[in-house]
Every structure is written in structure tokens, then in C-alpha cells.
Amino acid sequence: MAELKQTPLNQKHREANAKLVDFSGWEMPIHYGSQLEEHHIVRRDAGMFDVSHMLPVDIKGDGVRAFLKKLVANNVDKLQHTGKALYSCMLHEGGGVVDDLIIYFMSESWFRLVVNAGCADKDLAWMETQRDKFAPGLEIKPRRDLAMIAVQGPQAAEKLWQALPGSEELTRPMKPFTAVLVGQMFVARTGYTGEDGFEIMLPEKAAAFFWQALLEAGVKPCGLGARDTLRLEAGMNLYGQDMDETTTPLESGLAWTVDLKSERDFIGKESLQRLPIGRQLVGLLLLDKGVLRAHQHVHTKEGAGEITSGSFSPTLNASIALARIPVGVAVGDEVEVEIRDKRLKARVVKYPFVRNGKALV
Amino acid sequence: MSIPADLKYTKSHEWARLEADGSVTVGITHHAQDLLGDMVFVENPTVGRKLTQGEECAVVESVKAASDVYAPIAGEVVAVNGDLEASPESINKDAYGAWMFKLKPDNAGDLNGLLDAAAYQAHVDSEAH
């Protein structure tokens, strides 16, 4: 087996007794003792995640905007103010999802994309191929020299300001889904938890020092286990589980991120317009006792489906899931989920399940 | 690592204790709960069910994953720990106190075929490598 890659924070995780696991080829903390406690800390106070395995990619040169209008399914013309961020899928010609990513508009000659760790190599190759075809003058620059720390929770802002004196003036006015440069730090008001917070990219050499400052400000380290239950409660898709190259965004609860109204021609658009939509992504709440898990079969009045992400929800104290099922099944309908040798009852619900600390189902 | 000397163990990480009344109490080990993480759901066998040795008979689920529990020896289920339904996390707090079910063994001598504490410790060590 290939050696696992390590982030600049690996030593900090070891000092904190993290349980380290292989995550997409990276040695990452799954928890530091209790995944449940870490989950609650983010809902109630402030926690931090090492997300340095994710890859920032800078696209620079003349005509980045025009290139991105071709490359991704959402419309970067929604980005008109410096620092504004946009969530989008990047599709292949068949309409399947190559990856989902966040795009930051810094200037007409500099956009920053952040892509999933497990897709990074594939994404770079794909972007370079498209660049060569449509915008050969552009530079695509992977930023492996940057670490990334997500500080999340209702107290995230206060504690960030404690840890980083002088940052309050610049970051207090920030709206969700925007970014500013604070010295050498790229501070974005984004996250993957459904809480307020920041994702901060910074030089890898500064990562351990900054992590320590956050620790001393009372921000608790949280592992990827809690990150997964938080994002599921927040109703956020996970690439590779809830969507991949075999599913379109329209079948993945991501129609809101696809711009089919404008004249703009993006990669995958023709397929999205042509293909019938037979499946939908829905939220499930388990009514019987048990735990929903990915790949369990779902039985509905319209036919069979499958859970794509499922877990125990620490906030709701119940089990929830995202599932891909036939269209025609509506919110409020009951379905059955096969768990081991039983069929358990679940209800189709709207998601997000939890937002800003509050249960929504 | 906590492995009480007075219990018997299986390679699949159950513990078993012979009680004064001849019944055998079963749970999962401290090591097993540590591997699984925070427990959120326990499904016990029904009382009266007859189990063969090694039979899948219960499930423990943590936030992370579901894991089967196997009968350490053959016998009939005579009691289950109903408290675990409301507080599965008690397995994390005290794996040897939070028992799962009790068996009336077909043959109490079967316990002698299980691992003692030293052999279980060696088994845990070997799995870590």
C-alpha cells in the first residue's frame, strides 16, 4: 500500500491523541476521543477541522471567467463582487458529476477553486484538458503549499478573533459565502456543517502555529467523523456517496446549482437537457429503531431506491439519510428501508435536517 | 487496555462470564467499543431464542458503523439488558458492566474452549499489526 500523505497538522493531531485513518490516501483524524462530543461542540460552541487534504486551485490569466462559464454547471456571472463564492458541480459531457467545488472570485484574472481531496488529481487533469481546448493561455495552479482549517460553530467568529488579533475588523462584516485576504490568510465565511464559521487557507508553515492559537482560544479539534454527521444534518452532499460521475446534479438534489436558463453553453448542458430525470435525492427520517446507512435498499410505491448517506443524527437523536429514489415519491410519504433481515419504516422529509443549531424536522 | 482476568473472550471480541446460577452473561469488550466508537443503537436477541456457538445474534451500532455480535457458546437466551435500548452509550462507559444478554448454556464446559485474558490480549495485539 502506498504511504499515506500527511497534512502540516499531522503532529498536532498526534499530540491531541487523534484516531488517524486513511481518508482518500491521506492520514486524517476521524475523531479525538468522541465523535458525538465533537459534533455537539460544533452545534453549540466552536470546533475546528483540518481540511488541508482538500486542494485549492488558482486559475489565472486573461479570460478566467469565460473559461469557468464553460467548465462548470453553475453560472460564474453570479460572482460580481471581489471575494464572492459560488458552489457548483463540474460535469463531464454526459452530465455526470466530475466533482463539486467552491469557486471564489478574486479578480477577472484570478479565481480560486477548492476541490475534493479524492478527486484532486482527476480534476486537475480534466481542467487542464478543457483549458487546452478552450483557453490555452490560462494558468492552472494547484496550491499544495496551502493548509486549510475550518473553524465552525456559533462561537467560531468570536474565537477566531481571539486567536487572530486584528482580524475582527476585516471579518466581522463578512456575509456568508464570501472571502477576504487577511495578510497571507485567505479567510472564507463558508463551511460544511450548517453553522456559521470560516474556512481559512494559509501557508503550510503557519498551520501548526495557527492551530495552536485556535486551541488556546478554546476551539476544540474535531475529526472527519463529526464533519460527516454535521454535513449530513445540514443536508449537504458528499461527492462519491450522494453523487458521482454516474449521476447528474438534477438527480442529486442540486438542480439549484445548475444554470439552464441562460444561453451559456457549459460542458454537460446538452445531456442535462436531453436526459429524462427518473430519480431524485430526498431526505429520510427513520421512524422505527435502527440506523440508516449508505447502500441500504429503499422500497417506495414508485419502485426501488438506495440510501446514499445515512447515519445517526446526534442533534435529532434519530437516524436520518439522503436517498436516491424514483420521482413521484413526495415529502411526507412513507417508505421502507431494508436493514439486515427487516424492513423498517421511514418518512420522506425536506432537508436540511438541522441548520444553525436548530432541528428542522 | 482493560481486560479483566475473570472473564472468557472470543476472537470476535465478546466477553462471557459464568454466573453462580449457571447462566452465562455476554457483552462486547472494551477493545471492541473502542474500535467502534460512540454507540447509538443495540439490537439484542429475543428471550427464548436458541443460539449455536458463533451464531450472529445481536448488533451494536456506533455513529460510524454497525457490527455483528456472535454467541460465544451455544445456549438459550434467558435475559437481555433492556437498558441498552435507551442508553447504548453505557457500553462505551463500562463495556464489562453493560452486559448485553444472558444464556443458559447447552454445555457450560464450552466456556473452557474460549480465550482467557492473556490469550485475548495476545489476539488484540496481533490484530493491531
CSV table of C-alpha atoms in Angstrom, one decimal, chain A residues 9-357:
chain,number,residue,atom,x,y,z
A,9,LEU,CA,-1.1,19.4,11.1
A,10,ASN,CA,-0.4,15.7,11.5
A,11,GLN,CA,1.9,16.3,14.5
A,12,LYS,CA,-0.8,18.4,16.2
A,13,HIS,CA,-3.3,15.6,15.7
A,14,ARG,CA,-1.0,13.1,17.3
A,15,GLU,CA,-0.4,15.4,20.2
A,16,ALA,CA,-4.2,15.5,20.7
A,17,ASN,CA,-4.5,11.7,20.6
A,18,ALA,CA,-6.4,11.6,17.4
A,19,LYS,CA,-7.5,8.3,15.9
A,20,LEU,CA,-6.0,8.6,12.5
A,21,VAL,CA,-7.4,6.8,9.4
A,22,ASP,CA,-6.8,6.6,5.7
A,23,PHE,CA,-9.1,9.1,4.0
A,24,SER,CA,-8.6,9.2,0.2
A,25,GLY,CA,-5.0,8.4,0.6
A,26,TRP,CA,-4.5,11.0,3.5
A,27,GLU,CA,-3.8,10.2,7.1
A,28,MET,CA,-6.6,12.2,8.8
A,29,PRO,CA,-8.2,12.3,12.2
A,30,ILE,CA,-11.5,10.5,12.4
A,31,HIS,CA,-12.0,11.7,16.0
A,32,TYR,CA,-10.1,12.8,19.0
A,33,GLY,CA,-12.0,10.7,21.5
A,34,SER,CA,-15.7,11.1,20.9
A,35,GLN,CA,-17.3,11.9,17.6
A,36,LEU,CA,-20.5,12.7,19.3
A,37,GLU,CA,-19.0,15.3,21.6
A,38,GLU,CA,-17.2,16.9,18.7
A,39,HIS,CA,-20.5,17.0,16.8
A,40,HIS,CA,-22.2,18.8,19.7
A,41,ILE,CA,-19.3,21.2,20.2
A,42,VAL,CA,-19.8,22.5,16.6
A,43,ARG,CA,-23.5,22.9,17.1
A,44,ARG,CA,-23.2,24.6,20.4
A,45,ASP,CA,-19.8,26.3,20.6
A,46,ALA,CA,-16.8,26.1,18.2
A,47,GLY,CA,-14.8,23.3,16.7
A,48,MET,CA,-12.1,23.1,14.1
A,49,PHE,CA,-11.3,20.7,11.3
A,50,ASP,CA,-8.0,20.1,9.5
A,51,VAL,CA,-9.2,20.1,5.8
A,52,SER,CA,-5.8,20.5,4.3
A,53,HIS,CA,-6.3,17.4,2.2
A,54,MET,CA,-8.7,19.5,0.1
A,55,LEU,CA,-7.0,21.2,-2.8
A,56,PRO,CA,-7.2,24.9,-3.6
A,57,VAL,CA,-6.6,25.5,-7.3
A,58,ASP,CA,-5.8,29.0,-8.7
A,59,ILE,CA,-6.8,29.8,-12.2
A,60,LYS,CA,-5.1,32.9,-13.5
A,61,GLY,CA,-4.8,34.9,-16.7
A,62,ASP,CA,-6.9,36.7,-19.1
A,63,GLY,CA,-10.4,35.3,-19.6
A,64,VAL,CA,-10.8,33.1,-16.5
A,65,ARG,CA,-14.5,34.0,-16.2
A,66,ALA,CA,-15.2,32.9,-19.8
A,67,PHE,CA,-13.4,29.6,-19.2
A,68,LEU,CA,-15.3,28.9,-16.0
A,69,LYS,CA,-18.6,29.6,-17.8
A,70,LYS,CA,-17.7,26.7,-20.0
A,71,LEU,CA,-16.2,24.5,-17.3
A,72,VAL,CA,-18.9,24.4,-14.5
A,73,ALA,CA,-22.7,24.0,-14.3
A,74,ASN,CA,-23.4,27.0,-12.1
A,75,ASN,CA,-23.1,30.4,-13.7
A,76,VAL,CA,-20.0,32.4,-12.5
A,77,ASP,CA,-21.7,35.6,-13.7
A,78,LYS,CA,-23.4,35.4,-10.3
A,79,LEU,CA,-19.9,36.4,-9.0
A,80,GLN,CA,-19.7,40.1,-9.4
A,81,HIS,CA,-18.0,41.3,-6.1
A,82,THR,CA,-14.5,40.6,-5.1
A,83,GLY,CA,-14.4,37.7,-2.6
A,84,LYS,CA,-17.8,36.3,-3.6
A,85,ALA,CA,-18.1,32.5,-3.6
A,86,LEU,CA,-20.2,30.1,-5.6
A,87,TYR,CA,-20.9,26.3,-5.2
A,88,SER,CA,-21.0,24.4,-8.4
A,89,CYS,CA,-20.7,21.0,-10.0
A,90,MET,CA,-18.2,20.3,-12.7
A,91,LEU,CA,-19.7,17.9,-15.2
A,92,HIS,CA,-18.5,15.7,-18.0
A,93,GLU,CA,-20.2,15.7,-21.4
A,94,GLY,CA,-22.7,13.1,-20.3
A,95,GLY,CA,-23.9,15.3,-17.4
A,96,GLY,CA,-22.3,13.2,-14.6
A,97,VAL,CA,-20.5,15.0,-11.8
A,98,VAL,CA,-16.7,15.0,-12.1
A,99,ASP,CA,-16.6,16.9,-8.8
A,100,ASP,CA,-18.3,19.5,-6.7
A,101,LEU,CA,-16.4,22.6,-5.8
A,102,ILE,CA,-16.4,26.2,-4.5
A,103,ILE,CA,-15.3,29.0,-6.7
A,104,TYR,CA,-14.0,32.3,-5.3
A,105,PHE,CA,-13.9,35.4,-7.5
A,106,MET,CA,-10.8,37.4,-6.5
A,107,SER,CA,-10.3,39.4,-9.8
A,108,GLU,CA,-11.0,39.0,-13.5
A,109,SER,CA,-7.6,37.4,-13.8
A,110,TRP,CA,-7.8,35.2,-10.6
A,111,PHE,CA,-10.4,32.8,-9.5
A,112,ARG,CA,-9.7,30.2,-6.8
A,113,LEU,CA,-11.4,26.8,-6.8
A,114,VAL,CA,-11.4,24.3,-3.9
A,115,VAL,CA,-11.9,20.7,-4.9
A,116,ASN,CA,-12.2,17.4,-3.0
A,117,ALA,CA,-9.1,15.5,-1.9
A,118,GLY,CA,-10.1,12.3,-3.5
A,119,CYS,CA,-10.8,14.0,-6.9
A,120,ALA,CA,-7.8,16.4,-6.9
A,121,ASP,CA,-5.7,14.5,-9.5
A,122,LYS,CA,-8.6,13.7,-11.7
A,123,ASP,CA,-9.9,17.3,-11.5
A,124,LEU,CA,-6.6,18.8,-12.4
A,125,ALA,CA,-6.2,16.5,-15.4
A,126,TRP,CA,-9.8,17.3,-16.5
A,127,MET,CA,-9.4,21.1,-16.1
A,128,GLU,CA,-6.1,21.1,-18.0
A,129,THR,CA,-7.7,19.2,-20.9
A,130,GLN,CA,-10.5,21.7,-21.0
A,131,ARG,CA,-8.1,24.6,-20.7
A,132,ASP,CA,-6.0,23.3,-23.6
A,133,LYS,CA,-9.2,23.1,-25.7
A,134,PHE,CA,-10.9,26.4,-24.7
A,135,ALA,CA,-8.5,28.8,-23.0
A,136,PRO,CA,-4.9,27.7,-23.7
A,137,GLY,CA,-3.4,30.9,-22.3
A,138,LEU,CA,-4.7,30.3,-18.7
A,139,GLU,CA,-2.5,29.1,-15.8
A,140,ILE,CA,-4.0,26.3,-13.6
A,141,LYS,CA,-2.0,26.2,-10.4
A,142,PRO,CA,-2.7,23.6,-7.6
A,143,ARG,CA,-1.9,25.1,-4.2
A,144,ARG,CA,-0.5,22.2,-2.3
A,145,ASP,CA,1.6,24.8,-0.4
A,146,LEU,CA,-1.6,25.9,1.4
A,147,ALA,CA,-3.1,24.3,4.5
A,148,MET,CA,-6.8,24.7,5.3
A,149,ILE,CA,-8.5,24.9,8.7
A,150,ALA,CA,-12.3,25.1,9.1
A,151,VAL,CA,-13.5,26.8,12.3
A,152,GLN,CA,-17.2,26.2,12.7
A,153,GLY,CA,-19.9,26.8,15.2
A,154,PRO,CA,-21.9,29.7,16.8
A,155,GLN,CA,-18.8,30.8,18.7
A,156,ALA,CA,-16.4,30.4,15.7
A,157,ALA,CA,-16.2,34.1,14.9
A,158,GLU,CA,-15.6,35.3,18.4
A,159,LYS,CA,-12.9,32.6,18.9
A,160,LEU,CA,-11.3,33.3,15.6
A,161,TRP,CA,-10.9,37.0,16.6
A,162,GLN,CA,-9.3,36.0,19.9
A,163,ALA,CA,-6.9,33.7,18.1
A,164,LEU,CA,-6.1,36.2,15.3
A,165,PRO,CA,-5.9,39.7,16.8
A,166,GLY,CA,-6.7,42.4,14.3
A,167,SER,CA,-8.8,40.1,12.1
A,168,GLU,CA,-12.2,41.2,13.5
A,169,GLU,CA,-12.3,44.5,11.6
A,170,LEU,CA,-11.9,42.6,8.3
A,171,THR,CA,-14.0,39.5,9.0
A,172,ARG,CA,-16.9,40.8,11.2
A,173,PRO,CA,-18.7,42.4,8.2
A,174,MET,CA,-18.3,39.3,6.0
A,175,LYS,CA,-21.5,37.8,4.6
A,176,PRO,CA,-21.9,34.0,4.2
A,177,PHE,CA,-20.2,32.7,1.1
A,178,THR,CA,-17.6,35.5,0.8
A,179,ALA,CA,-13.8,35.6,1.3
A,180,VAL,CA,-11.2,38.2,2.2
A,181,LEU,CA,-7.5,38.2,2.4
A,182,VAL,CA,-6.1,38.8,5.9
A,183,GLY,CA,-2.4,39.1,5.4
A,184,GLN,CA,-1.3,35.8,4.0
A,185,MET,CA,-4.5,34.1,5.1
A,186,PHE,CA,-7.4,33.5,2.7
A,187,VAL,CA,-10.4,33.7,5.0
A,188,ALA,CA,-13.8,32.4,3.7
A,189,ARG,CA,-17.1,32.5,5.5
A,190,THR,CA,-18.0,29.0,4.3
A,191,GLY,CA,-18.2,25.6,5.8
A,192,TYR,CA,-19.7,22.1,5.7
A,193,THR,CA,-21.6,21.9,8.9
A,194,GLY,CA,-24.7,24.1,8.7
A,195,GLU,CA,-23.2,26.5,11.3
A,196,ASP,CA,-21.6,29.9,11.0
A,197,GLY,CA,-17.8,29.7,10.6
A,198,PHE,CA,-14.8,30.1,8.4
A,199,GLU,CA,-12.6,28.1,6.2
A,200,ILE,CA,-9.1,29.5,6.3
A,201,MET,CA,-6.3,28.8,3.8
A,202,LEU,CA,-2.8,29.7,4.9
A,203,PRO,CA,0.8,28.9,4.2
A,204,GLU,CA,1.5,25.3,5.3
A,205,LYS,CA,4.4,26.5,7.6
A,206,ALA,CA,2.0,28.7,9.5
A,207,ALA,CA,-0.6,26.0,10.0
A,208,ALA,CA,0.6,24.4,13.3
A,209,PHE,CA,1.1,27.8,14.8
A,210,PHE,CA,-2.4,29.0,13.9
A,211,TRP,CA,-4.0,25.7,15.0
A,212,GLN,CA,-2.3,26.2,18.4
A,213,ALA,CA,-3.6,29.8,18.7
A,214,LEU,CA,-7.1,28.5,17.9
A,215,LEU,CA,-6.7,25.8,20.6
A,216,GLU,CA,-5.7,28.4,23.1
A,217,ALA,CA,-8.8,30.5,22.2
A,218,GLY,CA,-10.9,27.5,23.1
A,219,VAL,CA,-11.6,26.0,19.7
A,220,LYS,CA,-11.8,22.2,20.0
A,221,PRO,CA,-10.3,19.9,17.4
A,222,CYS,CA,-13.0,17.8,15.6
A,223,GLY,CA,-12.5,14.9,13.3
A,224,LEU,CA,-13.8,13.9,9.9
A,225,GLY,CA,-16.4,11.6,11.7
A,226,ALA,CA,-18.2,14.6,13.2
A,227,ARG,CA,-17.7,16.5,9.9
A,228,ASP,CA,-19.7,13.8,8.2
A,229,THR,CA,-22.6,13.8,10.7
A,230,LEU,CA,-22.7,17.6,10.7
A,231,ARG,CA,-22.8,17.9,6.9
A,232,LEU,CA,-25.5,15.2,6.7
A,233,GLU,CA,-27.7,17.0,9.2
A,234,ALA,CA,-27.0,20.2,7.2
A,235,GLY,CA,-28.2,18.3,4.1
A,236,MET,CA,-25.0,18.8,2.2
A,237,ASN,CA,-24.0,16.3,-0.5
A,238,LEU,CA,-20.8,14.3,-0.2
A,239,TYR,CA,-19.1,13.6,-3.5
A,240,GLY,CA,-18.6,9.9,-4.1
A,241,GLN,CA,-21.6,9.0,-2.0
A,242,ASP,CA,-24.5,11.3,-2.9
A,243,MET,CA,-23.4,12.0,-6.4
A,244,ASP,CA,-20.6,10.9,-8.7
A,245,GLU,CA,-19.8,10.5,-12.5
A,246,THR,CA,-22.9,8.2,-12.9
A,247,THR,CA,-25.4,10.7,-11.6
A,248,THR,CA,-26.4,14.2,-12.7
A,249,PRO,CA,-26.9,17.1,-10.4
A,250,LEU,CA,-30.6,17.1,-11.3
A,251,GLU,CA,-30.8,13.6,-9.7
A,252,SER,CA,-28.8,14.7,-6.7
A,253,GLY,CA,-30.8,17.5,-5.2
A,254,LEU,CA,-28.5,20.0,-6.9
A,255,ALA,CA,-30.8,21.5,-9.5
A,256,TRP,CA,-30.5,24.8,-7.7
A,257,THR,CA,-26.8,24.9,-8.6
A,258,VAL,CA,-27.3,24.3,-12.3
A,259,ASP,CA,-28.0,27.2,-14.6
A,260,LEU,CA,-30.1,26.0,-17.5
A,261,LYS,CA,-31.8,29.4,-18.1
A,262,SER,CA,-29.1,31.4,-19.6
A,263,GLU,CA,-27.8,30.9,-23.2
A,264,ARG,CA,-24.5,29.9,-21.8
A,265,ASP,CA,-23.2,26.6,-23.1
A,266,PHE,CA,-21.4,24.6,-20.5
A,267,ILE,CA,-19.9,21.1,-20.5
A,268,GLY,CA,-22.7,18.6,-19.8
A,269,LYS,CA,-25.6,21.0,-20.5
A,270,GLU,CA,-26.8,19.2,-23.6
A,271,SER,CA,-27.1,15.9,-21.7
A,272,LEU,CA,-28.9,17.5,-18.8
A,273,GLN,CA,-31.5,19.0,-21.2
A,274,ARG,CA,-31.9,15.7,-23.1
A,275,LEU,CA,-31.8,13.0,-20.4
A,276,PRO,CA,-35.1,12.1,-18.6
A,277,ILE,CA,-35.0,12.6,-14.9
A,278,GLY,CA,-36.2,9.3,-13.3
A,279,ARG,CA,-34.6,9.7,-9.8
A,280,GLN,CA,-34.4,12.2,-7.1
A,281,LEU,CA,-32.4,12.7,-3.9
A,282,VAL,CA,-34.6,13.0,-0.8
A,283,GLY,CA,-34.2,13.2,2.9
A,284,LEU,CA,-35.3,10.3,5.1
A,285,LEU,CA,-36.2,10.1,8.8
A,286,LEU,CA,-36.3,6.6,10.3
A,287,LEU,CA,-39.5,6.1,12.2
A,288,ASP,CA,-38.5,2.6,13.6
A,289,LYS,CA,-35.5,1.9,15.7
A,290,GLY,CA,-32.1,1.4,14.0
A,291,VAL,CA,-29.5,3.3,12.0
A,292,LEU,CA,-29.8,4.2,8.3
A,293,ARG,CA,-26.5,3.5,6.3
A,294,ALA,CA,-25.3,4.1,2.8
A,295,HIS,CA,-26.3,1.4,0.3
A,296,GLN,CA,-29.3,0.1,2.2
A,297,HIS,CA,-32.2,-0.6,-0.2
A,298,VAL,CA,-35.3,1.6,-0.1
A,299,HIS,CA,-38.7,0.4,-1.2
A,300,THR,CA,-41.3,3.0,-2.4
A,301,LYS,CA,-44.6,2.9,-4.1
A,302,GLU,CA,-42.8,4.0,-7.3
A,303,GLY,CA,-40.1,1.4,-7.1
A,304,ALA,CA,-36.7,0.7,-5.5
A,305,GLY,CA,-34.1,3.2,-4.4
A,306,GLU,CA,-30.9,3.3,-2.3
A,307,ILE,CA,-29.6,5.3,0.6
A,308,THR,CA,-26.6,7.3,-0.4
A,309,SER,CA,-25.6,8.7,3.0
A,310,GLY,CA,-27.1,7.6,6.3
A,311,SER,CA,-26.2,8.0,10.0
A,312,PHE,CA,-27.4,8.5,13.5
A,313,SER,CA,-28.1,12.2,13.9
A,314,PRO,CA,-26.7,13.4,17.2
A,315,THR,CA,-28.8,16.6,17.1
A,316,LEU,CA,-32.1,14.9,16.4
A,317,ASN,CA,-31.3,11.8,18.4
A,318,ALA,CA,-32.8,9.8,15.5
A,319,SER,CA,-31.5,8.3,12.3
A,320,ILE,CA,-31.5,10.3,9.0
A,321,ALA,CA,-30.4,9.7,5.5
A,322,LEU,CA,-30.2,11.0,1.9
A,323,ALA,CA,-31.6,8.5,-0.5
A,324,ARG,CA,-31.9,8.3,-4.3
A,325,ILE,CA,-35.4,7.1,-5.1
A,326,PRO,CA,-37.8,7.3,-8.1
A,327,VAL,CA,-39.5,10.6,-8.8
A,328,GLY,CA,-43.2,10.7,-7.8
A,329,VAL,CA,-42.5,9.9,-4.2
A,330,ALA,CA,-43.2,13.1,-2.2
A,331,VAL,CA,-42.3,14.7,1.1
A,332,GLY,CA,-44.5,13.2,3.8
A,333,ASP,CA,-44.7,9.7,2.1
A,334,GLU,CA,-43.7,6.6,4.0
A,335,VAL,CA,-41.1,4.3,2.5
A,336,GLU,CA,-39.4,1.1,3.8
A,337,VAL,CA,-35.7,0.6,4.3
A,338,GLU,CA,-34.1,-2.9,4.3
A,339,ILE,CA,-31.9,-3.2,7.3
A,340,ARG,CA,-30.4,-6.6,7.7
A,341,ASP,CA,-33.4,-9.0,7.6
A,342,LYS,CA,-36.0,-6.4,8.4
A,343,ARG,CA,-38.0,-3.7,6.6
A,344,LEU,CA,-38.2,-0.5,8.7
A,345,LYS,CA,-40.4,2.5,8.2
A,346,ALA,CA,-39.0,5.9,7.2
A,347,ARG,CA,-40.6,9.1,6.2
A,348,VAL,CA,-39.6,11.3,3.3
A,349,VAL,CA,-38.7,14.7,4.7
A,350,LYS,CA,-37.4,18.0,3.5
A,351,TYR,CA,-33.7,18.7,4.2
A,352,PRO,CA,-31.6,20.3,5.6
A,353,PHE,CA,-32.4,18.4,8.8
A,354,VAL,CA,-30.6,20.9,11.0
A,355,ARG,CA,-29.4,24.5,10.4
A,356,ASN,CA,-27.8,26.9,12.8
A,357,GLY,CA,-28.2,24.6,15.8
